[in-house]
């Protein structure tokens, strides 16, 4: 049997080391010898002796935060030996390696998989209010390990070495050390009152030293997967603020 379908570029890519790899731009391959975490429902194929265990949002504390905020990653633990292939609605997949001391704030809807050596929590987006992609809250990863994130289209990575402003529905992830806020991009005037608008009323602002990943698509709150509702009204004080600040 012959076909371009069977060309070398479509054959399974092999590696001598276990871990998360790109099979292609839209497909993640996990060469498994142990365990890792993945978005529930993201497995498209596997070979070998592999078990899948649903974890909800990853522990009771994260489950509570997920229910309160609408943000979080519906997780499954994948363990065993073999090869596991993951995807998310044909979105582009990108790998990020975190080193000790690094922190990554990311819309939970754009998390595909990550190594179990990483720590993750749900945190309020400082100063951004309801303007972030997933609402007032984002997932923050730290520690040492690899994470796979998804974007709709090929993104641009902006280096924040000057005041930087991003459409909140296009911001995928950014350095957790950056200071965030929101900025009124469109000036109110007679045109606005008459219903004429540029469509760019608010942007997220970033300051400090770090990077912001921006996708070429303006997703509604919840992003690609639609799991982070992001519909909280933005009251960050009181009991909710105390829970999320921990």
PDB file of C-alpha atoms in Angstrom:
ATOM      1  CA  UNK A   1       0.000   0.000   0.000  1.00  0.00           C
ATOM      2  CA  UNK A   2       1.371   3.417  -0.952  1.00  0.00           C
ATOM      3  CA  UNK A   3       0.264   6.912  -0.044  1.00  0.00           C
ATOM      4  CA  UNK A   4       1.727  10.280   0.913  1.00  0.00           C
ATOM      5  CA  UNK A   5      -0.055   9.664   4.197  1.00  0.00           C
ATOM      6  CA  UNK A   6       2.725   7.199   5.046  1.00  0.00           C
ATOM      7  CA  UNK A   7       5.540   9.698   4.441  1.00  0.00           C
ATOM      8  CA  UNK A   8       8.284  10.005   7.050  1.00  0.00           C
ATOM      9  CA  UNK A   9       6.906  13.262   8.444  1.00  0.00           C
ATOM     10  CA  UNK A  10       3.713  11.488   9.535  1.00  0.00           C
ATOM     11  CA  UNK A  11       5.383   8.480  11.120  1.00  0.00           C
ATOM     12  CA  UNK A  12       5.636   8.254  14.885  1.00  0.00           C
ATOM     13  CA  UNK A  13       8.688  10.117  16.185  1.00  0.00           C
ATOM     14  CA  UNK A  14      10.895   8.129  18.553  1.00  0.00           C
ATOM     15  CA  UNK A  15      13.128   9.359  21.367  1.00  0.00           C
ATOM     16  CA  UNK A  16      15.453   7.574  23.752  1.00  0.00           C
ATOM     17  CA  UNK A  17      14.368   9.767  26.691  1.00  0.00           C
ATOM     18  CA  UNK A  18      10.940   9.705  28.372  1.00  0.00           C
ATOM     19  CA  UNK A  19       8.905  12.892  28.601  1.00  0.00           C
ATOM     20  CA  UNK A  20       6.702  15.283  26.656  1.00  0.00           C
ATOM     21  CA  UNK A  21       7.606  15.784  22.975  1.00  0.00           C
ATOM     22  CA  UNK A  22       5.982  17.275  19.903  1.00  0.00           C
ATOM     23  CA  UNK A  23       4.834  14.666  17.405  1.00  0.00           C
ATOM     24  CA  UNK A  24       3.842  17.571  15.167  1.00  0.00           C
ATOM     25  CA  UNK A  25       2.545  21.118  15.605  1.00  0.00           C
ATOM     26  CA  UNK A  26      -0.895  19.932  16.739  1.00  0.00           C
ATOM     27  CA  UNK A  27      -0.107  16.653  18.470  1.00  0.00           C
ATOM     28  CA  UNK A  28       1.757  16.011  21.714  1.00  0.00           C
ATOM     29  CA  UNK A  29       3.520  12.717  22.338  1.00  0.00           C
ATOM     30  CA  UNK A  30       4.299  11.620  25.891  1.00  0.00           C
ATOM     31  CA  UNK A  31       6.906   8.859  26.080  1.00  0.00           C
ATOM     32  CA  UNK A  32       5.788   7.515  29.411  1.00  0.00           C
ATOM     33  CA  UNK A  33       7.827   5.796  32.076  1.00  0.00           C
ATOM     34  CA  UNK A  34       6.196   7.006  35.276  1.00  0.00           C
ATOM     35  CA  UNK A  35       3.439   9.606  35.292  1.00  0.00           C
ATOM     36  CA  UNK A  36       2.361  13.056  34.096  1.00  0.00           C
ATOM     37  CA  UNK A  37      -0.765  15.236  34.246  1.00  0.00           C
ATOM     38  CA  UNK A  38      -3.027  15.942  31.273  1.00  0.00           C
ATOM     39  CA  UNK A  39      -6.291  17.658  30.459  1.00  0.00           C
ATOM     40  CA  UNK A  40      -9.215  15.277  30.734  1.00  0.00           C
ATOM     41  CA  UNK A  41     -10.395  14.076  27.338  1.00  0.00           C
ATOM     42  CA  UNK A  42      -7.209  15.114  25.517  1.00  0.00           C
ATOM     43  CA  UNK A  43      -5.935  11.571  24.800  1.00  0.00           C
ATOM     44  CA  UNK A  44      -6.342  10.603  21.140  1.00  0.00           C
ATOM     45  CA  UNK A  45      -4.269   7.370  21.122  1.00  0.00           C
ATOM     46  CA  UNK A  46      -1.884   5.330  23.275  1.00  0.00           C
ATOM     47  CA  UNK A  47       0.269   2.227  23.130  1.00  0.00           C
ATOM     48  CA  UNK A  48       1.556   0.154  25.999  1.00  0.00           C
ATOM     49  CA  UNK A  49       0.497  -0.358  29.612  1.00  0.00           C
ATOM     50  CA  UNK A  50      -1.113   2.969  30.508  1.00  0.00           C
ATOM     51  CA  UNK A  51      -3.673   3.900  33.187  1.00  0.00           C
ATOM     52  CA  UNK A  52      -5.786   7.071  33.364  1.00  0.00           C
ATOM     53  CA  UNK A  53      -7.092   8.465  36.657  1.00  0.00           C
ATOM     54  CA  UNK A  54      -9.463  11.456  36.828  1.00  0.00           C
ATOM     55  CA  UNK A  55      -8.326  14.084  39.336  1.00  0.00           C
ATOM     56  CA  UNK A  56     -10.892  16.852  38.881  1.00  0.00           C
ATOM     57  CA  UNK A  57      -9.017  20.123  39.292  1.00  0.00           C
ATOM     58  CA  UNK A  58      -6.115  18.515  41.151  1.00  0.00           C
ATOM     59  CA  UNK A  59      -6.804  18.171  44.879  1.00  0.00           C
ATOM     60  CA  UNK A  60      -9.556  19.438  47.178  1.00  0.00           C
ATOM     61  CA  UNK A  61      -8.082  22.935  47.513  1.00  0.00           C
ATOM     62  CA  UNK A  62      -7.915  23.443  43.763  1.00  0.00           C
ATOM     63  CA  UNK A  63     -11.360  21.862  43.378  1.00  0.00           C
ATOM     64  CA  UNK A  64     -12.854  24.469  45.721  1.00  0.00           C
ATOM     65  CA  UNK A  65     -11.047  27.292  43.949  1.00  0.00           C
ATOM     66  CA  UNK A  66     -12.147  25.957  40.578  1.00  0.00           C
ATOM     67  CA  UNK A  67     -15.785  25.919  41.674  1.00  0.00           C
ATOM     68  CA  UNK A  68     -15.560  29.422  43.144  1.00  0.00           C
ATOM     69  CA  UNK A  69     -13.716  31.007  40.227  1.00  0.00           C
ATOM     70  CA  UNK A  70     -14.729  29.039  37.129  1.00  0.00           C
ATOM     71  CA  UNK A  71     -11.006  28.649  36.412  1.00  0.00           C
ATOM     72  CA  UNK A  72      -8.826  25.562  36.616  1.00  0.00           C
ATOM     73  CA  UNK A  73      -7.708  22.545  34.632  1.00  0.00           C
ATOM     74  CA  UNK A  74      -9.858  19.372  34.635  1.00  0.00           C
ATOM     75  CA  UNK A  75      -7.004  16.930  35.137  1.00  0.00           C
ATOM     76  CA  UNK A  76      -6.247  13.268  34.748  1.00  0.00           C
ATOM     77  CA  UNK A  77      -3.134  11.469  35.970  1.00  0.00           C
ATOM     78  CA  UNK A  78      -1.528   9.311  33.281  1.00  0.00           C
ATOM     79  CA  UNK A  79       0.817   6.592  34.520  1.00  0.00           C
ATOM     80  CA  UNK A  80       2.550   3.461  33.314  1.00  0.00           C
ATOM     81  CA  UNK A  81       4.850   2.712  30.401  1.00  0.00           C
ATOM     82  CA  UNK A  82       4.173   3.395  26.739  1.00  0.00           C
ATOM     83  CA  UNK A  83       3.370   6.211  24.342  1.00  0.00           C
ATOM     84  CA  UNK A  84       0.412   8.573  24.781  1.00  0.00           C
ATOM     85  CA  UNK A  85      -0.773  11.066  22.160  1.00  0.00           C
ATOM     86  CA  UNK A  86      -2.693  14.182  23.185  1.00  0.00           C
ATOM     87  CA  UNK A  87      -4.436  16.975  21.304  1.00  0.00           C
ATOM     88  CA  UNK A  88      -7.044  19.695  21.861  1.00  0.00           C
ATOM     89  CA  UNK A  89      -9.351  20.488  18.943  1.00  0.00           C
ATOM     90  CA  UNK A  90      -6.436  20.661  16.475  1.00  0.00           C
ATOM     91  CA  UNK A  91      -4.961  23.646  18.350  1.00  0.00           C
ATOM     92  CA  UNK A  92      -1.244  24.374  17.982  1.00  0.00           C
ATOM     93  CA  UNK A  93       0.830  22.806  20.770  1.00  0.00           C
ATOM     94  CA  UNK A  94       3.900  24.451  22.315  1.00  0.00           C
ATOM     95  CA  UNK A  95       6.338  23.229  24.984  1.00  0.00           C
ATOM     96  CA  UNK A  96       7.680  25.414  27.784  1.00  0.00           C
ATOM     97  CA  UNK A  97      10.428  24.288  30.165  1.00  0.00           C
ATOM     98  CA  UNK A  98      10.277  25.852  33.628  1.00  0.00           C
ATOM     99  CA  UNK A  99      13.389  26.119  35.761  1.00  0.00           C
ATOM    100  CA  UNK A 100      13.503  26.567  39.560  1.00  0.00           C
ATOM    101  CA  UNK A 101      12.442  30.138  40.320  1.00  0.00           C
ATOM    102  CA  UNK A 102      10.341  30.486  37.149  1.00  0.00           C
ATOM    103  CA  UNK A 103       6.615  31.155  37.286  1.00  0.00           C
ATOM    104  CA  UNK A 104       4.065  30.996  34.471  1.00  0.00           C
ATOM    105  CA  UNK A 105       0.553  32.468  34.650  1.00  0.00           C
ATOM    106  CA  UNK A 106      -1.696  30.815  32.079  1.00  0.00           C
ATOM    107  CA  UNK A 107      -5.329  30.588  31.108  1.00  0.00           C
ATOM    108  CA  UNK A 108      -6.380  27.122  32.318  1.00  0.00           C
ATOM    109  CA  UNK A 109      -8.197  26.476  29.029  1.00  0.00           C
ATOM    110  CA  UNK A 110      -4.806  26.497  27.282  1.00  0.00           C
ATOM    111  CA  UNK A 111      -3.120  23.871  29.485  1.00  0.00           C
ATOM    112  CA  UNK A 112      -2.778  20.534  27.669  1.00  0.00           C
ATOM    113  CA  UNK A 113      -0.356  18.549  29.853  1.00  0.00           C
ATOM    114  CA  UNK A 114       2.493  18.998  32.318  1.00  0.00           C
ATOM    115  CA  UNK A 115       5.058  16.971  34.182  1.00  0.00           C
ATOM    116  CA  UNK A 116       4.091  16.011  37.735  1.00  0.00           C
ATOM    117  CA  UNK A 117       7.218  17.737  39.084  1.00  0.00           C
ATOM    118  CA  UNK A 118       5.520  21.101  38.490  1.00  0.00           C
ATOM    119  CA  UNK A 119       3.367  22.854  41.078  1.00  0.00           C
ATOM    120  CA  UNK A 120       0.149  24.563  40.020  1.00  0.00           C
ATOM    121  CA  UNK A 121      -2.417  26.759  41.759  1.00  0.00           C
ATOM    122  CA  UNK A 122      -5.297  29.103  40.907  1.00  0.00           C
ATOM    123  CA  UNK A 123      -4.494  32.747  41.616  1.00  0.00           C
ATOM    124  CA  UNK A 124      -6.144  36.112  41.146  1.00  0.00           C
ATOM    125  CA  UNK A 125      -4.755  38.188  38.268  1.00  0.00           C
ATOM    126  CA  UNK A 126      -3.473  41.284  40.025  1.00  0.00           C
ATOM    127  CA  UNK A 127      -5.162  44.491  38.906  1.00  0.00           C
ATOM    128  CA  UNK A 128      -6.756  42.950  35.827  1.00  0.00           C
ATOM    129  CA  UNK A 129     -10.276  42.518  37.182  1.00  0.00           C
ATOM    130  CA  UNK A 130     -12.590  40.801  34.720  1.00  0.00           C
ATOM    131  CA  UNK A 131     -10.331  41.763  31.811  1.00  0.00           C
ATOM    132  CA  UNK A 132      -8.183  38.623  31.682  1.00  0.00           C
ATOM    133  CA  UNK A 133      -8.853  35.874  29.161  1.00  0.00           C
ATOM    134  CA  UNK A 134     -10.187  33.527  31.815  1.00  0.00           C
ATOM    135  CA  UNK A 135     -11.673  36.265  33.988  1.00  0.00           C
ATOM    136  CA  UNK A 136     -10.196  37.389  37.295  1.00  0.00           C
ATOM    137  CA  UNK A 137      -8.234  34.167  37.807  1.00  0.00           C
ATOM    138  CA  UNK A 138      -5.435  32.254  36.106  1.00  0.00           C
ATOM    139  CA  UNK A 139      -3.451  29.080  36.755  1.00  0.00           C
ATOM    140  CA  UNK A 140       0.086  29.693  37.989  1.00  0.00           C
ATOM    141  CA  UNK A 141       2.771  27.038  37.468  1.00  0.00           C
ATOM    142  CA  UNK A 142       6.142  26.908  39.219  1.00  0.00           C
ATOM    143  CA  UNK A 143       8.924  24.452  39.908  1.00  0.00           C
ATOM    144  CA  UNK A 144      11.016  22.429  37.487  1.00  0.00           C
ATOM    145  CA  UNK A 145       9.515  20.621  34.510  1.00  0.00           C
ATOM    146  CA  UNK A 146       7.828  20.851  31.132  1.00  0.00           C
ATOM    147  CA  UNK A 147       4.342  22.063  30.292  1.00  0.00           C
ATOM    148  CA  UNK A 148       2.453  21.828  26.990  1.00  0.00           C
ATOM    149  CA  UNK A 149       0.173  24.757  26.140  1.00  0.00           C
ATOM    150  CA  UNK A 150      -2.165  25.316  23.212  1.00  0.00           C
ATOM    151  CA  UNK A 151      -2.854  28.337  21.030  1.00  0.00           C
ATOM    152  CA  UNK A 152      -5.278  28.985  18.208  1.00  0.00           C
ATOM    153  CA  UNK A 153      -2.791  29.773  15.449  1.00  0.00           C
ATOM    154  CA  UNK A 154       0.895  30.698  15.589  1.00  0.00           C
ATOM    155  CA  UNK A 155       1.484  33.077  18.521  1.00  0.00           C
ATOM    156  CA  UNK A 156       3.834  35.975  19.028  1.00  0.00           C
ATOM    157  CA  UNK A 157       5.989  36.191  22.170  1.00  0.00           C
ATOM    158  CA  UNK A 158       6.362  39.779  23.337  1.00  0.00           C
ATOM    159  CA  UNK A 159       9.325  40.738  25.496  1.00  0.00           C
ATOM    160  CA  UNK A 160       8.079  43.098  28.186  1.00  0.00           C
ATOM    161  CA  UNK A 161      10.899  45.625  28.306  1.00  0.00           C
ATOM    162  CA  UNK A 162       8.543  48.610  27.927  1.00  0.00           C
ATOM    163  CA  UNK A 163       4.852  49.213  28.751  1.00  0.00           C
ATOM    164  CA  UNK A 164       2.958  46.440  26.941  1.00  0.00           C
ATOM    165  CA  UNK A 165      -0.772  46.153  26.219  1.00  0.00           C
ATOM    166  CA  UNK A 166      -2.598  43.051  24.972  1.00  0.00           C
ATOM    167  CA  UNK A 167      -6.174  42.256  24.051  1.00  0.00           C
ATOM    168  CA  UNK A 168      -7.366  40.266  27.086  1.00  0.00           C
ATOM    169  CA  UNK A 169      -8.983  37.621  24.885  1.00  0.00           C
ATOM    170  CA  UNK A 170      -5.721  37.008  23.001  1.00  0.00           C
ATOM    171  CA  UNK A 171      -3.389  36.772  26.023  1.00  0.00           C
ATOM    172  CA  UNK A 172      -2.508  33.111  26.607  1.00  0.00           C
ATOM    173  CA  UNK A 173       0.196  33.175  29.272  1.00  0.00           C
ATOM    174  CA  UNK A 174       2.863  35.411  30.740  1.00  0.00           C
ATOM    175  CA  UNK A 175       5.694  35.514  33.257  1.00  0.00           C
ATOM    176  CA  UNK A 176       4.131  35.304  36.702  1.00  0.00           C
ATOM    177  CA  UNK A 177       6.519  38.016  37.937  1.00  0.00           C
ATOM    178  CA  UNK A 178       4.964  40.679  35.675  1.00  0.00           C
ATOM    179  CA  UNK A 179       2.701  43.354  37.095  1.00  0.00           C
ATOM    180  CA  UNK A 180      -0.718  43.267  35.423  1.00  0.00           C
ATOM    181  CA  UNK A 181      -3.564  45.734  35.155  1.00  0.00           C
ATOM    182  CA  UNK A 182      -6.085  46.960  32.675  1.00  0.00           C
ATOM    183  CA  UNK A 183      -6.020  50.008  30.450  1.00  0.00           C
ATOM    184  CA  UNK A 184      -8.802  51.884  28.684  1.00  0.00           C
ATOM    185  CA  UNK A 185      -7.613  51.882  25.085  1.00  0.00           C
ATOM    186  CA  UNK A 186     -10.609  53.694  23.605  1.00  0.00           C
ATOM    187  CA  UNK A 187     -11.460  57.210  24.667  1.00  0.00           C
ATOM    188  CA  UNK A 188     -15.093  57.837  25.559  1.00  0.00           C
ATOM    189  CA  UNK A 189     -16.757  60.424  23.343  1.00  0.00           C
ATOM    190  CA  UNK A 190     -19.790  61.232  21.248  1.00  0.00           C
ATOM    191  CA  UNK A 191     -18.978  58.400  18.823  1.00  0.00           C
ATOM    192  CA  UNK A 192     -19.025  55.874  21.654  1.00  0.00           C
ATOM    193  CA  UNK A 193     -22.354  57.202  22.908  1.00  0.00           C
ATOM    194  CA  UNK A 194     -23.794  56.838  19.399  1.00  0.00           C
ATOM    195  CA  UNK A 195     -22.727  53.185  19.270  1.00  0.00           C
ATOM    196  CA  UNK A 196     -19.560  53.630  17.232  1.00  0.00           C
ATOM    197  CA  UNK A 197     -16.609  51.764  18.731  1.00  0.00           C
ATOM    198  CA  UNK A 198     -13.141  50.619  17.718  1.00  0.00           C
ATOM    199  CA  UNK A 199     -13.793  47.277  19.435  1.00  0.00           C
ATOM    200  CA  UNK A 200     -10.685  47.841  21.569  1.00  0.00           C
ATOM    201  CA  UNK A 201     -12.099  49.447  24.700  1.00  0.00           C
ATOM    202  CA  UNK A 202      -9.888  47.650  27.228  1.00  0.00           C
ATOM    203  CA  UNK A 203      -6.479  46.018  27.095  1.00  0.00           C
ATOM    204  CA  UNK A 204      -4.422  44.194  29.691  1.00  0.00           C
ATOM    205  CA  UNK A 205      -1.282  46.043  30.717  1.00  0.00           C
ATOM    206  CA  UNK A 206       2.009  44.377  31.618  1.00  0.00           C
ATOM    207  CA  UNK A 207       5.045  45.891  33.299  1.00  0.00           C
ATOM    208  CA  UNK A 208       8.325  44.532  34.615  1.00  0.00           C
ATOM    209  CA  UNK A 209      10.702  42.023  33.050  1.00  0.00           C
ATOM    210  CA  UNK A 210       9.347  38.969  31.300  1.00  0.00           C
ATOM    211  CA  UNK A 211       7.252  37.834  28.331  1.00  0.00           C
ATOM    212  CA  UNK A 212       3.638  37.601  27.184  1.00  0.00           C
ATOM    213  CA  UNK A 213       2.380  34.989  24.696  1.00  0.00           C
ATOM    214  CA  UNK A 214      -0.337  36.347  22.382  1.00  0.00           C
ATOM    215  CA  UNK A 215      -2.348  34.175  19.986  1.00  0.00           C
ATOM    216  CA  UNK A 216      -3.727  35.501  16.652  1.00  0.00           C
ATOM    217  CA  UNK A 217      -7.300  34.938  17.780  1.00  0.00           C
ATOM    218  CA  UNK A 218      -9.612  36.660  20.202  1.00  0.00           C
ATOM    219  CA  UNK A 219     -11.222  33.860  22.138  1.00  0.00           C
ATOM    220  CA  UNK A 220     -14.228  34.491  24.410  1.00  0.00           C
ATOM    221  CA  UNK A 221     -13.700  33.797  28.145  1.00  0.00           C
ATOM    222  CA  UNK A 222     -12.866  30.136  28.564  1.00  0.00           C
ATOM    223  CA  UNK A 223     -10.517  30.043  25.568  1.00  0.00           C
ATOM    224  CA  UNK A 224     -10.097  26.978  23.397  1.00  0.00           C
ATOM    225  CA  UNK A 225     -11.546  24.415  25.753  1.00  0.00           C
ATOM    226  CA  UNK A 226     -14.392  26.454  27.191  1.00  0.00           C
ATOM    227  CA  UNK A 227     -13.819  25.145  30.705  1.00  0.00           C
ATOM    228  CA  UNK A 228     -12.806  28.328  32.488  1.00  0.00           C
ATOM    229  CA  UNK A 229     -16.047  30.289  32.639  1.00  0.00           C
ATOM    230  CA  UNK A 230     -14.391  33.481  33.793  1.00  0.00           C
ATOM    231  CA  UNK A 231     -17.764  34.947  34.696  1.00  0.00           C
ATOM    232  CA  UNK A 232     -16.954  36.078  38.210  1.00  0.00           C
ATOM    233  CA  UNK A 233     -17.865  39.660  38.944  1.00  0.00           C
ATOM    234  CA  UNK A 234     -14.457  40.438  40.360  1.00  0.00           C
ATOM    235  CA  UNK A 235     -14.997  40.642  44.123  1.00  0.00           C
ATOM    236  CA  UNK A 236     -11.565  39.611  45.294  1.00  0.00           C
ATOM    237  CA  UNK A 237     -11.952  40.486  48.945  1.00  0.00           C
ATOM    238  CA  UNK A 238     -13.375  38.686  51.943  1.00  0.00           C
ATOM    239  CA  UNK A 239     -13.470  34.917  52.148  1.00  0.00           C
ATOM    240  CA  UNK A 240     -12.925  34.404  48.417  1.00  0.00           C
ATOM    241  CA  UNK A 241      -9.869  36.634  48.406  1.00  0.00           C
ATOM    242  CA  UNK A 242      -8.432  34.842  51.426  1.00  0.00           C
ATOM    243  CA  UNK A 243      -8.974  31.409  49.868  1.00  0.00           C
ATOM    244  CA  UNK A 244      -7.382  32.406  46.558  1.00  0.00           C
ATOM    245  CA  UNK A 245      -4.508  34.215  48.168  1.00  0.00           C
ATOM    246  CA  UNK A 246      -3.286  31.009  49.784  1.00  0.00           C
TER     247      UNK A 246
END
